[in-house]
mmCIF file of C-alpha atoms in Angstrom:
data_model
loop_
_atom_site.group_PDB
_atom_site.id
_atom_site.type_symbol
_atom_site.label_atom_id
_atom_site.label_comp_id
_atom_site.label_asym_id
_atom_site.label_seq_id
_atom_site.Cartn_x
_atom_site.Cartn_y
_atom_site.Cartn_z
ATOM 1 C CA MET A 1 -6.665 -56.572 32.953
ATOM 2 C CA ALA A 2 -9.498 -57.820 30.022
ATOM 3 C CA SER A 3 -7.274 -59.192 26.457
ATOM 4 C CA ARG A 4 -8.599 -58.056 23.468
ATOM 5 C CA VAL A 5 -9.245 -60.854 20.244
ATOM 6 C CA ALA A 6 -9.969 -59.232 17.318
ATOM 7 C CA PHE A 7 -11.222 -61.107 14.089
ATOM 8 C CA PHE A 8 -10.734 -61.290 10.479
ATOM 9 C CA VAL A 9 -12.049 -58.768 7.974
ATOM 10 C CA ILE A 10 -12.048 -59.558 4.691
ATOM 11 C CA GLY A 11 -13.143 -56.589 2.440
ATOM 12 C CA LEU A 12 -16.596 -54.979 3.718
ATOM 13 C CA SER A 13 -17.469 -58.712 5.737
ATOM 14 C CA LEU A 14 -16.959 -59.622 9.052
ATOM 15 C CA ILE A 15 -16.323 -63.010 10.459
ATOM 16 C CA PHE A 16 -16.326 -63.990 13.958
ATOM 17 C CA ILE A 17 -15.423 -66.769 15.463
ATOM 18 C CA HIS A 18 -17.861 -67.563 18.352
ATOM 19 C CA ALA A 19 -17.639 -70.261 20.778
ATOM 20 C CA ASP A 20 -20.997 -69.698 22.795
ATOM 21 C CA ALA A 21 -23.145 -72.575 22.275
ATOM 22 C CA ASP A 22 -26.089 -69.783 22.619
ATOM 23 C CA ALA A 23 -24.492 -67.492 19.951
ATOM 24 C CA SER A 24 -22.207 -69.411 18.203
ATOM 25 C CA SER A 25 -22.315 -66.803 14.743
ATOM 26 C CA LYS A 26 -20.068 -66.171 11.808
ATOM 27 C CA ALA A 27 -21.996 -62.856 10.827
ATOM 28 C CA LYS A 28 -22.641 -59.814 12.667
ATOM 29 C CA PHE A 29 -26.052 -59.439 14.383
ATOM 30 C CA SER A 30 -27.449 -57.586 17.052
ATOM 31 C CA TYR A 31 -30.351 -56.303 18.959
ATOM 32 C CA SER A 32 -31.997 -53.654 16.897
ATOM 33 C CA ASP A 33 -31.149 -51.811 13.643
ATOM 34 C CA GLU A 34 -30.507 -53.800 10.255
ATOM 35 C CA THR A 35 -29.203 -56.083 11.986
ATOM 36 C CA GLY A 36 -32.354 -56.736 15.290
ATOM 37 C CA PRO A 37 -33.700 -60.287 15.805
ATOM 38 C CA ALA A 38 -36.632 -59.533 13.111
ATOM 39 C CA LEU A 39 -34.080 -59.653 10.507
ATOM 40 C CA TRP A 40 -31.832 -62.177 11.734
ATOM 41 C CA GLY A 41 -32.596 -64.283 9.290
ATOM 42 C CA GLY A 42 -31.530 -62.410 6.503
ATOM 43 C CA VAL A 43 -28.542 -61.073 8.004
ATOM 44 C CA SER A 44 -26.878 -64.766 6.767
ATOM 45 C CA SER A 45 -27.831 -67.448 4.693
ATOM 46 C CA ASP A 46 -26.330 -69.668 8.083
ATOM 47 C CA TYR A 47 -29.265 -67.810 9.743
ATOM 48 C CA THR A 48 -32.449 -68.749 7.825
ATOM 49 C CA THR A 49 -33.010 -71.106 10.639
ATOM 50 C CA CYS A 50 -34.187 -68.072 12.763
ATOM 51 C CA LYS A 51 -37.148 -67.134 9.939
ATOM 52 C CA THR A 52 -38.396 -70.646 9.431
ATOM 53 C CA GLY A 53 -37.800 -72.359 12.472
ATOM 54 C CA LYS A 54 -41.278 -73.919 13.806
ATOM 55 C CA SER A 55 -40.033 -74.612 17.467
ATOM 56 C CA GLN A 56 -38.160 -71.582 18.045
ATOM 57 C CA SER A 57 -37.115 -69.826 21.444
ATOM 58 C CA PRO A 58 -37.855 -68.040 23.279
ATOM 59 C CA ILE A 59 -41.886 -68.534 24.416
ATOM 60 C CA ASP A 60 -44.071 -67.109 26.332
ATOM 61 C CA ILE A 61 -45.497 -69.511 29.706
ATOM 62 C CA VAL A 62 -48.753 -69.950 29.633
ATOM 63 C CA THR A 63 -49.373 -71.919 32.919
ATOM 64 C CA ASP A 64 -52.415 -72.680 32.618
ATOM 65 C CA LYS A 65 -51.949 -74.500 29.204
ATOM 66 C CA ALA A 66 -48.573 -76.541 30.202
ATOM 67 C CA VAL A 67 -49.484 -80.586 30.427
ATOM 68 C CA LEU A 68 -47.898 -82.129 34.245
ATOM 69 C CA ASN A 69 -46.097 -84.904 33.503
ATOM 70 C CA LYS A 70 -46.137 -87.316 36.367
ATOM 71 C CA LYS A 71 -42.847 -88.705 34.499
ATOM 72 C CA LEU A 72 -40.548 -85.330 34.871
ATOM 73 C CA LYS A 73 -38.021 -85.772 37.682
ATOM 74 C CA PRO A 74 -35.939 -83.026 40.329
ATOM 75 C CA LEU A 75 -32.980 -81.679 38.039
ATOM 76 C CA LYS A 76 -30.093 -83.583 38.981
ATOM 77 C CA ARG A 77 -27.157 -81.738 38.973
ATOM 78 C CA GLU A 78 -23.474 -82.597 39.845
ATOM 79 C CA TYR A 79 -21.313 -79.194 38.881
ATOM 80 C CA THR A 80 -18.238 -78.767 40.746
ATOM 81 C CA PRO A 81 -15.720 -76.155 41.234
ATOM 82 C CA THR A 82 -13.869 -75.464 37.140
ATOM 83 C CA ASN A 83 -11.868 -72.156 36.083
ATOM 84 C CA ALA A 84 -13.897 -69.833 34.216
ATOM 85 C CA THR A 85 -13.632 -66.892 31.906
ATOM 86 C CA LEU A 86 -15.519 -63.967 31.407
ATOM 87 C CA ILE A 87 -15.573 -63.114 27.699
ATOM 88 C CA ASN A 88 -17.646 -59.951 26.256
ATOM 89 C CA HIS A 89 -19.046 -60.400 22.867
ATOM 90 C CA GLY A 90 -20.691 -57.112 22.295
ATOM 91 C CA TYR A 91 -23.450 -58.307 22.338
ATOM 92 C CA SER A 92 -23.604 -60.916 25.725
ATOM 93 C CA LEU A 93 -21.037 -61.226 28.553
ATOM 94 C CA GLU A 94 -20.890 -64.895 28.955
ATOM 95 C CA MET A 95 -19.268 -67.214 31.347
ATOM 96 C CA LYS A 96 -16.849 -70.280 29.704
ATOM 97 C CA PHE A 97 -16.327 -73.487 31.736
ATOM 98 C CA THR A 98 -13.310 -75.815 31.121
ATOM 99 C CA ASN A 99 -14.985 -78.989 33.200
ATOM 100 C CA ALA A 100 -18.019 -77.614 35.537
ATOM 101 C CA GLY A 101 -20.620 -80.899 35.864
ATOM 102 C CA PRO A 102 -23.132 -81.794 33.994
ATOM 103 C CA LEU A 103 -27.044 -81.879 34.346
ATOM 104 C CA ILE A 104 -27.970 -85.670 33.388
ATOM 105 C CA LEU A 105 -31.691 -85.954 31.868
ATOM 106 C CA ASP A 106 -32.510 -89.141 30.787
ATOM 107 C CA GLY A 107 -29.637 -90.891 32.367
ATOM 108 C CA LYS A 108 -27.992 -88.598 29.754
ATOM 109 C CA ASN A 109 -24.879 -86.103 30.637
ATOM 110 C CA TYR A 110 -25.193 -82.662 29.146
ATOM 111 C CA THR A 111 -22.029 -80.851 31.062
ATOM 112 C CA LEU A 112 -21.918 -76.722 31.798
ATOM 113 C CA SER A 113 -20.121 -75.573 29.269
ATOM 114 C CA GLN A 114 -20.978 -71.843 29.996
ATOM 115 C CA MET A 115 -23.217 -69.615 30.957
ATOM 116 C CA HIS A 116 -24.694 -66.374 29.892
ATOM 117 C CA TRP A 117 -27.357 -63.193 30.763
ATOM 118 C CA HIS A 118 -30.114 -61.591 28.981
ATOM 119 C CA ALA A 119 -31.526 -58.167 30.172
ATOM 120 C CA PRO A 120 -34.434 -57.849 30.283
ATOM 121 C CA SER A 121 -35.749 -61.202 30.549
ATOM 122 C CA GLU A 122 -36.009 -63.318 27.136
ATOM 123 C CA HIS A 123 -38.915 -65.828 28.404
ATOM 124 C CA THR A 124 -42.365 -64.467 30.001
ATOM 125 C CA ILE A 125 -44.932 -66.044 31.925
ATOM 126 C CA ASN A 126 -48.314 -64.619 31.560
ATOM 127 C CA GLY A 127 -46.581 -62.464 29.256
ATOM 128 C CA ALA A 128 -45.114 -60.123 32.324
ATOM 129 C CA SER A 129 -41.462 -60.211 31.673
ATOM 130 C CA TYR A 130 -38.986 -60.318 34.214
ATOM 131 C CA ASP A 131 -35.634 -57.919 34.899
ATOM 132 C CA ALA A 132 -32.902 -60.216 33.628
ATOM 133 C CA GLU A 133 -32.384 -63.910 32.751
ATOM 134 C CA LEU A 134 -29.572 -66.438 33.152
ATOM 135 C CA HIS A 135 -28.773 -69.338 30.943
ATOM 136 C CA LEU A 136 -26.849 -73.107 31.503
ATOM 137 C CA VAL A 137 -25.915 -74.082 28.865
ATOM 138 C CA HIS A 138 -25.321 -77.776 28.633
ATOM 139 C CA GLN A 139 -24.227 -79.875 26.052
ATOM 140 C CA ALA A 140 -23.864 -83.645 25.558
ATOM 141 C CA SER A 141 -21.331 -85.472 23.613
ATOM 142 C CA ASP A 142 -23.324 -85.848 20.824
ATOM 143 C CA GLY A 143 -23.724 -81.826 20.459
ATOM 144 C CA SER A 144 -27.229 -81.305 21.956
ATOM 145 C CA LEU A 145 -28.433 -78.846 24.108
ATOM 146 C CA ALA A 146 -30.252 -78.622 27.153
ATOM 147 C CA VAL A 147 -30.762 -75.050 28.778
ATOM 148 C CA ILE A 148 -31.687 -74.021 32.173
ATOM 149 C CA ALA A 149 -33.327 -70.092 32.524
ATOM 150 C CA ILE A 150 -33.419 -68.613 35.470
ATOM 151 C CA LEU A 151 -35.267 -65.322 35.466
ATOM 152 C CA TYR A 152 -34.680 -62.611 38.226
ATOM 153 C CA LYS A 153 -36.331 -60.032 39.308
ATOM 154 C CA THR A 154 -34.648 -56.524 40.871
ATOM 155 C CA GLY A 155 -34.720 -56.403 44.760
ATOM 156 C CA GLY A 156 -31.557 -57.790 46.660
ATOM 157 C CA THR A 157 -27.944 -58.537 45.104
ATOM 158 C CA ASP A 158 -27.503 -62.012 43.299
ATOM 159 C CA PRO A 159 -24.234 -63.410 45.522
ATOM 160 C CA ILE A 160 -23.419 -64.556 41.962
ATOM 161 C CA LEU A 161 -23.139 -62.284 40.112
ATOM 162 C CA ALA A 162 -21.387 -60.359 43.058
ATOM 163 C CA LYS A 163 -18.194 -62.619 42.785
ATOM 164 C CA VAL A 164 -17.831 -61.334 40.036
ATOM 165 C CA GLN A 165 -18.587 -57.476 39.822
ATOM 166 C CA SER A 166 -15.380 -56.282 39.463
ATOM 167 C CA LYS A 167 -14.366 -58.713 35.989
ATOM 168 C CA LEU A 168 -17.741 -56.668 34.958
ATOM 169 C CA ASP A 169 -16.608 -53.703 35.964
ATOM 170 C CA GLU A 170 -13.799 -53.781 33.985
ATOM 171 C CA LEU A 171 -14.794 -55.392 30.551
ATOM 172 C CA ALA A 172 -16.448 -52.488 30.980
ATOM 173 C CA LYS A 173 -13.998 -50.172 30.448
ATOM 174 C CA GLU A 174 -12.485 -51.962 27.154
ATOM 175 C CA LYS A 175 -13.420 -49.930 24.667
ATOM 176 C CA CYS A 176 -13.792 -52.923 22.209
ATOM 177 C CA GLY A 177 -14.740 -52.235 18.326
ATOM 178 C CA ASP A 178 -17.054 -54.668 15.902
ATOM 179 C CA ASP A 179 -14.400 -56.671 15.093
ATOM 180 C CA GLU A 180 -13.451 -57.221 18.832
ATOM 181 C CA GLU A 181 -14.010 -58.954 21.753
ATOM 182 C CA SER A 182 -12.704 -58.911 25.202
ATOM 183 C CA GLN A 183 -12.044 -61.657 28.216
ATOM 184 C CA ILE A 184 -11.059 -61.975 31.603
ATOM 185 C CA ALA A 185 -9.755 -64.913 33.579
ATOM 186 C CA VAL A 186 -11.800 -65.716 36.328
ATOM 187 C CA GLY A 187 -10.324 -68.080 38.256
ATOM 188 C CA THR A 188 -11.856 -70.820 40.144
ATOM 189 C CA PHE A 189 -15.456 -70.822 39.584
ATOM 190 C CA ASP A 190 -17.420 -73.144 41.878
ATOM 191 C CA ALA A 191 -20.844 -74.342 39.644
ATOM 192 C CA TRP A 192 -22.037 -76.370 42.458
ATOM 193 C CA LYS A 193 -23.233 -72.254 44.129
ATOM 194 C CA LEU A 194 -25.288 -72.174 40.926
ATOM 195 C CA ARG A 195 -27.215 -74.969 41.892
ATOM 196 C CA ARG A 196 -31.063 -74.806 43.752
ATOM 197 C CA ASN A 197 -33.669 -77.189 44.487
ATOM 198 C CA THR A 198 -36.337 -76.049 43.063
ATOM 199 C CA ARG A 199 -39.872 -77.746 43.435
ATOM 200 C CA LYS A 200 -41.335 -76.729 40.051
ATOM 201 C CA TYR A 201 -39.983 -76.165 36.087
ATOM 202 C CA TYR A 202 -41.067 -75.917 32.677
ATOM 203 C CA ARG A 203 -40.353 -77.357 30.048
ATOM 204 C CA TYR A 204 -40.268 -76.856 26.149
ATOM 205 C CA VAL A 205 -38.451 -78.254 23.111
ATOM 206 C CA GLY A 206 -36.840 -74.815 22.004
ATOM 207 C CA SER A 207 -33.590 -73.099 20.218
ATOM 208 C CA LEU A 208 -30.959 -71.182 20.405
ATOM 209 C CA THR A 209 -32.406 -67.637 21.459
ATOM 210 C CA THR A 210 -29.380 -66.071 19.057
ATOM 211 C CA PRO A 211 -28.236 -66.754 15.703
ATOM 212 C CA PRO A 212 -28.148 -69.377 14.241
ATOM 213 C CA CYS A 213 -31.483 -70.378 16.129
ATOM 214 C CA SER A 214 -30.677 -74.080 16.134
ATOM 215 C CA GLU A 215 -33.336 -76.082 17.158
ATOM 216 C CA ASN A 216 -33.620 -79.361 19.239
ATOM 217 C CA VAL A 217 -32.450 -77.496 22.381
ATOM 218 C CA ILE A 218 -34.244 -78.832 25.380
ATOM 219 C CA PHE A 219 -35.114 -75.747 27.645
ATOM 220 C CA HIS A 220 -36.299 -75.904 31.373
ATOM 221 C CA VAL A 221 -37.675 -72.894 32.772
ATOM 222 C CA PHE A 222 -37.537 -72.070 36.218
ATOM 223 C CA PRO A 223 -40.288 -70.248 37.306
ATOM 224 C CA LYS A 224 -39.683 -68.791 40.827
ATOM 225 C CA ALA A 225 -37.315 -65.762 40.023
ATOM 226 C CA ARG A 226 -34.436 -65.234 42.063
ATOM 227 C CA SER A 227 -33.391 -61.276 43.450
ATOM 228 C CA ILE A 228 -30.193 -59.063 41.137
ATOM 229 C CA SER A 229 -30.015 -55.796 42.262
ATOM 230 C CA LYS A 230 -30.286 -52.822 39.534
ATOM 231 C CA ALA A 231 -26.859 -52.212 40.074
ATOM 232 C CA GLN A 232 -26.009 -56.094 38.516
ATOM 233 C CA VAL A 233 -28.819 -55.474 35.494
ATOM 234 C CA GLU A 234 -26.745 -52.182 34.885
ATOM 235 C CA ALA A 235 -23.373 -53.940 35.102
ATOM 236 C CA LEU A 236 -24.518 -56.646 32.421
ATOM 237 C CA LYS A 237 -25.701 -54.132 30.254
ATOM 238 C CA ALA A 238 -22.475 -51.837 30.951
ATOM 239 C CA PRO A 239 -19.580 -53.825 28.207
ATOM 240 C CA LEU A 240 -22.198 -54.371 25.412
ATOM 241 C CA GLN A 241 -22.244 -52.388 22.251
ATOM 242 C CA SER A 242 -24.953 -49.778 22.457
ATOM 243 C CA THR A 243 -26.917 -51.969 19.970
ATOM 244 C CA SER A 244 -27.449 -54.758 22.243
ATOM 245 C CA LYS A 245 -27.739 -53.371 26.015
ATOM 246 C CA SER A 246 -31.161 -54.579 25.877
ATOM 247 C CA ASN A 247 -30.258 -57.963 24.947
ATOM 248 C CA ASN A 248 -33.252 -59.833 24.411
ATOM 249 C CA ARG A 249 -34.933 -61.634 21.387
ATOM 250 C CA PRO A 250 -39.041 -61.610 21.698
ATOM 251 C CA VAL A 251 -41.053 -64.473 22.661
ATOM 252 C CA GLN A 252 -41.490 -66.547 19.381
ATOM 253 C CA PRO A 253 -44.635 -68.402 18.109
ATOM 254 C CA LEU A 254 -45.338 -71.718 20.214
ATOM 255 C CA ASN A 255 -46.539 -73.936 16.858
ATOM 256 C CA GLY A 256 -48.245 -76.374 18.454
ATOM 257 C CA ARG A 257 -45.739 -77.322 20.875
ATOM 258 C CA THR A 258 -46.388 -78.708 24.392
ATOM 259 C CA VAL A 259 -45.226 -77.523 27.648
ATOM 260 C CA GLU A 260 -44.375 -79.981 30.390
ATOM 261 C CA LEU A 261 -44.391 -78.726 34.206
ATOM 262 C CA PHE A 262 -42.458 -80.909 36.500
ATOM 263 C CA ASP A 263 -44.580 -80.174 40.402
ATOM 264 C CA GLU A 264 -43.027 -81.864 43.480
ATOM 265 C CA LEU A 265 -46.208 -81.291 44.422
ATOM 266 C CA GLY A 266 -48.561 -81.704 41.776
#
């Protein structure tokens, strides 16, 4: 059974503690109405970067403007089985890991700390959106972040989500208020199964896609979409609050940033 965690409410102000590296918020936000993405910068003084930042995510990747970087290498991931907890934050679903192993970039270890979903996708490619997007969030010992973004289009069943389908259904039955979150133990999750070889990815420096929108996050976007069923997309949305059923932030200006391309065949 899913457990609920209530947060402190002081006067009319809701404060909630969040362990999600991609959504470590303290003030309420959503994806619509007065707390939607266009207004995040004014929801809290901690969120001003959402409005003033110049290296924000997500972005539209224009493939013919990406710069081939032959110094980039295949992503080295040493994921391992680990205990996992599925958390409904109201605006997103997160799977939090105890110790799932590292992503190694330029000799530096970034430990896989959690993954979460957005539907529809946040990143677009040549203006095209996808049905869902999975973010694998990695954190180094110095606090720096690296994210792998995996795009999904509707089709066959995603085997990763299929393994936690019953947990998603249970979370959907929980009715959490604005001052609550619900969570459920997944048990041992084999993070190695998240790893698939890819001959191509796009890399750029961006930000968290949720408040506080902190920058200097290294993004790796896989352009080859995986399959997800329509029922699975709905299962990802079902537990969320009504203002966050479509939890994708609009694409942000590139502002002169370079999008690099790794291509094994390039």
